[in-house]
Structure formats: structure tokens, C-alpha cells
């Protein structure tokens, strides 16, 4: 409650402090551009979708997916479903209408248990699923932004990313 970014998010109308992570990355790396199609995996409560929709407007689109409910956002199409189930992924592919996204973003995190090894492993599993989706769905020059917790599986994940993408940056 005393966090500066929590107060700033409330003042600026963002749903959570996570908006500032994406704003900072976007300012530094210019990953969000007008007209892009963006898929936001694990989108709730919606702050990354909020930022993305503002940056890709007016001709771009944002499709958000989360197992949790998310209140509607202007310029964001929302699918409620479990990212690990084919039915949610099928609906997402249907929403894409045969188009390939320019950018896949994922700020997904599992419900935290407080057991660091377990939490990191479950986080990496979600990151691996997001990577698989990105590789299958992105257009040829597409980009992928994912939050991961560093731990025992991080180096292996980074190696995989470097095999699959031309440029890999750690922020």
C-alpha cells in the first residue's frame, strides 16, 4: 500500500503497477507500435493490455487471455479461459482470424505458495507455454516479451530463446 508505483497507477488510471514495467520497456525498446496486433497472455487485471491498447491504437488490436475475470477495457478483446487448455487457445486462434500477431506479451505468474523452488518451477512452466504459443503464432518478424523468475531453469530457457529469436534482451 505504500508502494510508489501503486499510488502512481491509481493516479494515472492503470489497473496495477505492472503497467510501468511495460511502459519502461516500450520506451527503451520500442516494442509497441501503432497498428500492431498484440496478444496478452495472463492479462488480468489488465494493465499490460491497457498500455498495449494505448500504444497500438487506433488501427492495432489487443487480444487478452486469462483464467481470471477481467473488467472490459477499450480497445481490448478479452477471452476468459485457462491458457493451458486447448479450448482457450482455440478461441484465441479464432479471434486472430488467421492473422499472426506482431507481439506476444506475458506477465503470467502462478499463484505463489511461498516455496521458492516450487514457485519458480511453476513460473517457468507458464513461460515455456507462452514461448511455445509465441513460436507457433507470431509473424516472421514478431516479438515476444515474457516475465520470468530467475532460478535453476532460467539459463536453459534463455538458451532456447536465443535459438528461436534473432535478438534476446534481458530487462
GROMACS .gro file of C-alpha atoms in nm:
model
  171
    1UNK     CA    1   0.000   0.000   0.000
    2UNK     CA    2   0.297   0.231   0.049
    3UNK     CA    3   0.447   0.144  -0.289
    4UNK     CA    4   0.514   0.448  -0.506
    5UNK     CA    5   0.406   0.268  -0.824
    6UNK     CA    6   0.079   0.151  -0.670
    7UNK     CA    7  -0.010   0.513  -0.592
    8UNK     CA    8   0.108   0.626  -0.936
    9UNK     CA    9  -0.103   0.357  -1.106
   10UNK     CA   10  -0.411   0.473  -0.915
   11UNK     CA   11  -0.338   0.835  -1.007
   12UNK     CA   12  -0.273   0.754  -1.377
   13UNK     CA   13  -0.573   0.520  -1.407
   14UNK     CA   14  -0.381   0.195  -1.458
   15UNK     CA   15  -0.516  -0.127  -1.315
   16UNK     CA   16  -0.189  -0.221  -1.149
   17UNK     CA   17   0.170  -0.112  -1.100
   18UNK     CA   18   0.276  -0.364  -1.368
   19UNK     CA   19   0.184  -0.104  -1.632
   20UNK     CA   20   0.508   0.077  -1.555
   21UNK     CA   21   0.719  -0.230  -1.636
   22UNK     CA   22   0.571  -0.239  -1.985
   23UNK     CA   23   0.588   0.139  -2.027
   24UNK     CA   24   0.957   0.138  -1.935
   25UNK     CA   25   1.038  -0.150  -2.171
   26UNK     CA   26   0.836   0.013  -2.451
   27UNK     CA   27   1.015   0.344  -2.404
   28UNK     CA   28   1.353   0.173  -2.408
   29UNK     CA   29   1.300  -0.091  -2.677
   30UNK     CA   30   1.008   0.048  -2.884
   31UNK     CA   31   0.828  -0.288  -2.894
   32UNK     CA   32   0.477  -0.143  -2.920
   33UNK     CA   33   0.390   0.046  -3.235
   34UNK     CA   34   0.072   0.180  -3.387
   35UNK     CA   35  -0.121  -0.075  -3.591
   36UNK     CA   36   0.026  -0.386  -3.428
   37UNK     CA   37  -0.168  -0.696  -3.328
   38UNK     CA   38  -0.076  -0.791  -2.972
   39UNK     CA   39  -0.169  -1.100  -2.771
   40UNK     CA   40  -0.151  -1.060  -2.392
   41UNK     CA   41  -0.129  -1.396  -2.215
   42UNK     CA   42  -0.224  -1.397  -1.847
   43UNK     CA   43  -0.365  -1.048  -1.885
   44UNK     CA   44  -0.571  -0.990  -1.568
   45UNK     CA   45  -0.612  -0.739  -1.417
   46UNK     CA   46  -0.528  -0.576  -1.749
   47UNK     CA   47  -0.258  -0.314  -1.703
   48UNK     CA   48  -0.034  -0.456  -1.980
   49UNK     CA   49  -0.339  -0.473  -2.209
   50UNK     CA   50  -0.418  -0.111  -2.116
   51UNK     CA   51  -0.071   0.007  -2.213
   52UNK     CA   52  -0.065  -0.205  -2.528
   53UNK     CA   53  -0.404  -0.082  -2.649
   54UNK     CA   54  -0.300   0.280  -2.599
   55UNK     CA   55   0.024   0.227  -2.793
   56UNK     CA   56  -0.121   0.031  -3.090
   57UNK     CA   57  -0.433   0.248  -3.133
   58UNK     CA   58  -0.615   0.341  -3.345
   59UNK     CA   59  -0.559   0.066  -3.605
   60UNK     CA   60  -0.399  -0.201  -3.389
   61UNK     CA   61  -0.566  -0.459  -3.174
   62UNK     CA   62  -0.506  -0.631  -2.844
   63UNK     CA   63  -0.642  -0.973  -2.759
   64UNK     CA   64  -0.610  -1.061  -2.390
   65UNK     CA   65  -0.643  -1.406  -2.233
   66UNK     CA   66  -0.660  -1.501  -1.868
   67UNK     CA   67  -0.812  -1.769  -1.648
   68UNK     CA   68  -0.933  -1.490  -1.419
   69UNK     CA   69  -1.209  -1.243  -1.496
   70UNK     CA   70  -1.101  -0.909  -1.634
   71UNK     CA   71  -1.314  -0.599  -1.649
   72UNK     CA   72  -1.363  -0.466  -2.005
   73UNK     CA   73  -1.105  -0.228  -2.147
   74UNK     CA   74  -1.146  -0.003  -2.451
   75UNK     CA   75  -0.964  -0.150  -2.749
   76UNK     CA   76  -0.909  -0.490  -2.585
   77UNK     CA   77  -1.081  -0.814  -2.680
   78UNK     CA   78  -1.086  -1.045  -2.379
   79UNK     CA   79  -1.107  -1.424  -2.364
   80UNK     CA   80  -1.156  -1.583  -2.024
   81UNK     CA   81  -1.002  -1.927  -2.018
   82UNK     CA   82  -0.714  -2.139  -1.897
   83UNK     CA   83  -0.409  -2.082  -2.114
   84UNK     CA   84  -0.306  -2.444  -2.053
   85UNK     CA   85  -0.625  -2.580  -2.214
   86UNK     CA   86  -0.674  -2.620  -2.587
   87UNK     CA   87  -1.026  -2.471  -2.581
   88UNK     CA   88  -0.893  -2.130  -2.471
   89UNK     CA   89  -0.610  -2.142  -2.725
   90UNK     CA   90  -0.855  -2.239  -3.000
   91UNK     CA   91  -1.074  -1.941  -2.915
   92UNK     CA   92  -0.767  -1.718  -2.921
   93UNK     CA   93  -0.664  -1.850  -3.264
   94UNK     CA   94  -1.021  -1.793  -3.382
   95UNK     CA   95  -1.009  -1.431  -3.261
   96UNK     CA   96  -0.687  -1.383  -3.459
   97UNK     CA   97  -0.888  -1.473  -3.773
   98UNK     CA   98  -0.586  -1.628  -3.943
   99UNK     CA   99  -0.364  -1.329  -3.875
  100UNK     CA  100  -0.038  -1.371  -3.693
  101UNK     CA  101   0.034  -1.138  -3.401
  102UNK     CA  102   0.323  -0.895  -3.418
  103UNK     CA  103   0.387  -0.924  -3.046
  104UNK     CA  104   0.304  -1.173  -2.771
  105UNK     CA  105   0.339  -1.042  -2.417
  106UNK     CA  106   0.313  -1.243  -2.098
  107UNK     CA  107   0.329  -1.120  -1.742
  108UNK     CA  108   0.188  -1.452  -1.618
  109UNK     CA  109   0.272  -1.578  -1.274
  110UNK     CA  110   0.133  -1.875  -1.085
  111UNK     CA  111  -0.041  -1.834  -0.754
  112UNK     CA  112   0.252  -1.806  -0.517
  113UNK     CA  113   0.293  -2.070  -0.250
  114UNK     CA  114   0.590  -1.910  -0.077
  115UNK     CA  115   0.807  -2.210  -0.162
  116UNK     CA  116   1.066  -2.051  -0.391
  117UNK     CA  117   1.172  -2.366  -0.579
  118UNK     CA  118   0.812  -2.465  -0.650
  119UNK     CA  119   0.703  -2.113  -0.743
  120UNK     CA  120   0.998  -2.072  -0.982
  121UNK     CA  121   0.930  -2.409  -1.149
  122UNK     CA  122   0.560  -2.328  -1.199
  123UNK     CA  123   0.650  -1.984  -1.332
  124UNK     CA  124   0.894  -2.136  -1.581
  125UNK     CA  125   0.628  -2.383  -1.695
  126UNK     CA  126   0.395  -2.093  -1.778
  127UNK     CA  127   0.681  -1.911  -1.954
  128UNK     CA  128   0.755  -2.224  -2.159
  129UNK     CA  129   0.390  -2.250  -2.265
  130UNK     CA  130   0.391  -1.882  -2.361
  131UNK     CA  131   0.710  -1.934  -2.562
  132UNK     CA  132   0.556  -2.230  -2.743
  133UNK     CA  133   0.250  -2.022  -2.829
  134UNK     CA  134   0.466  -1.732  -2.947
  135UNK     CA  135   0.680  -1.953  -3.170
  136UNK     CA  136   0.371  -2.116  -3.323
  137UNK     CA  137   0.168  -1.796  -3.371
  138UNK     CA  138   0.397  -1.495  -3.423
  139UNK     CA  139   0.456  -1.349  -3.766
  140UNK     CA  140   0.805  -1.392  -3.911
  141UNK     CA  141   0.938  -1.067  -3.761
  142UNK     CA  142   0.731  -1.096  -3.444
  143UNK     CA  143   0.849  -1.026  -3.092
  144UNK     CA  144   0.791  -1.194  -2.758
  145UNK     CA  145   0.808  -1.031  -2.415
  146UNK     CA  146   0.785  -1.255  -2.112
  147UNK     CA  147   0.839  -1.214  -1.739
  148UNK     CA  148   1.034  -1.497  -1.582
  149UNK     CA  149   1.171  -1.555  -1.235
  150UNK     CA  150   1.539  -1.631  -1.242
  151UNK     CA  151   1.623  -1.968  -1.096
  152UNK     CA  152   1.757  -2.309  -1.188
  153UNK     CA  153   1.573  -2.329  -1.522
  154UNK     CA  154   1.645  -1.974  -1.635
  155UNK     CA  155   1.968  -2.047  -1.827
  156UNK     CA  156   1.805  -2.328  -2.022
  157UNK     CA  157   1.510  -2.106  -2.109
  158UNK     CA  158   1.744  -1.828  -2.219
  159UNK     CA  159   1.933  -2.075  -2.441
  160UNK     CA  160   1.605  -2.180  -2.603
  161UNK     CA  161   1.508  -1.817  -2.659
  162UNK     CA  162   1.842  -1.747  -2.829
  163UNK     CA  163   1.788  -2.041  -3.064
  164UNK     CA  164   1.439  -1.921  -3.158
  165UNK     CA  165   1.478  -1.542  -3.181
  166UNK     CA  166   1.724  -1.319  -3.364
  167UNK     CA  167   1.764  -1.084  -3.066
  168UNK     CA  168   1.716  -1.167  -2.700
  169UNK     CA  169   1.737  -0.894  -2.437
  170UNK     CA  170   1.711  -0.924  -2.061
  171UNK     CA  171   1.549  -0.636  -1.878
   0.00000   0.00000   0.00000
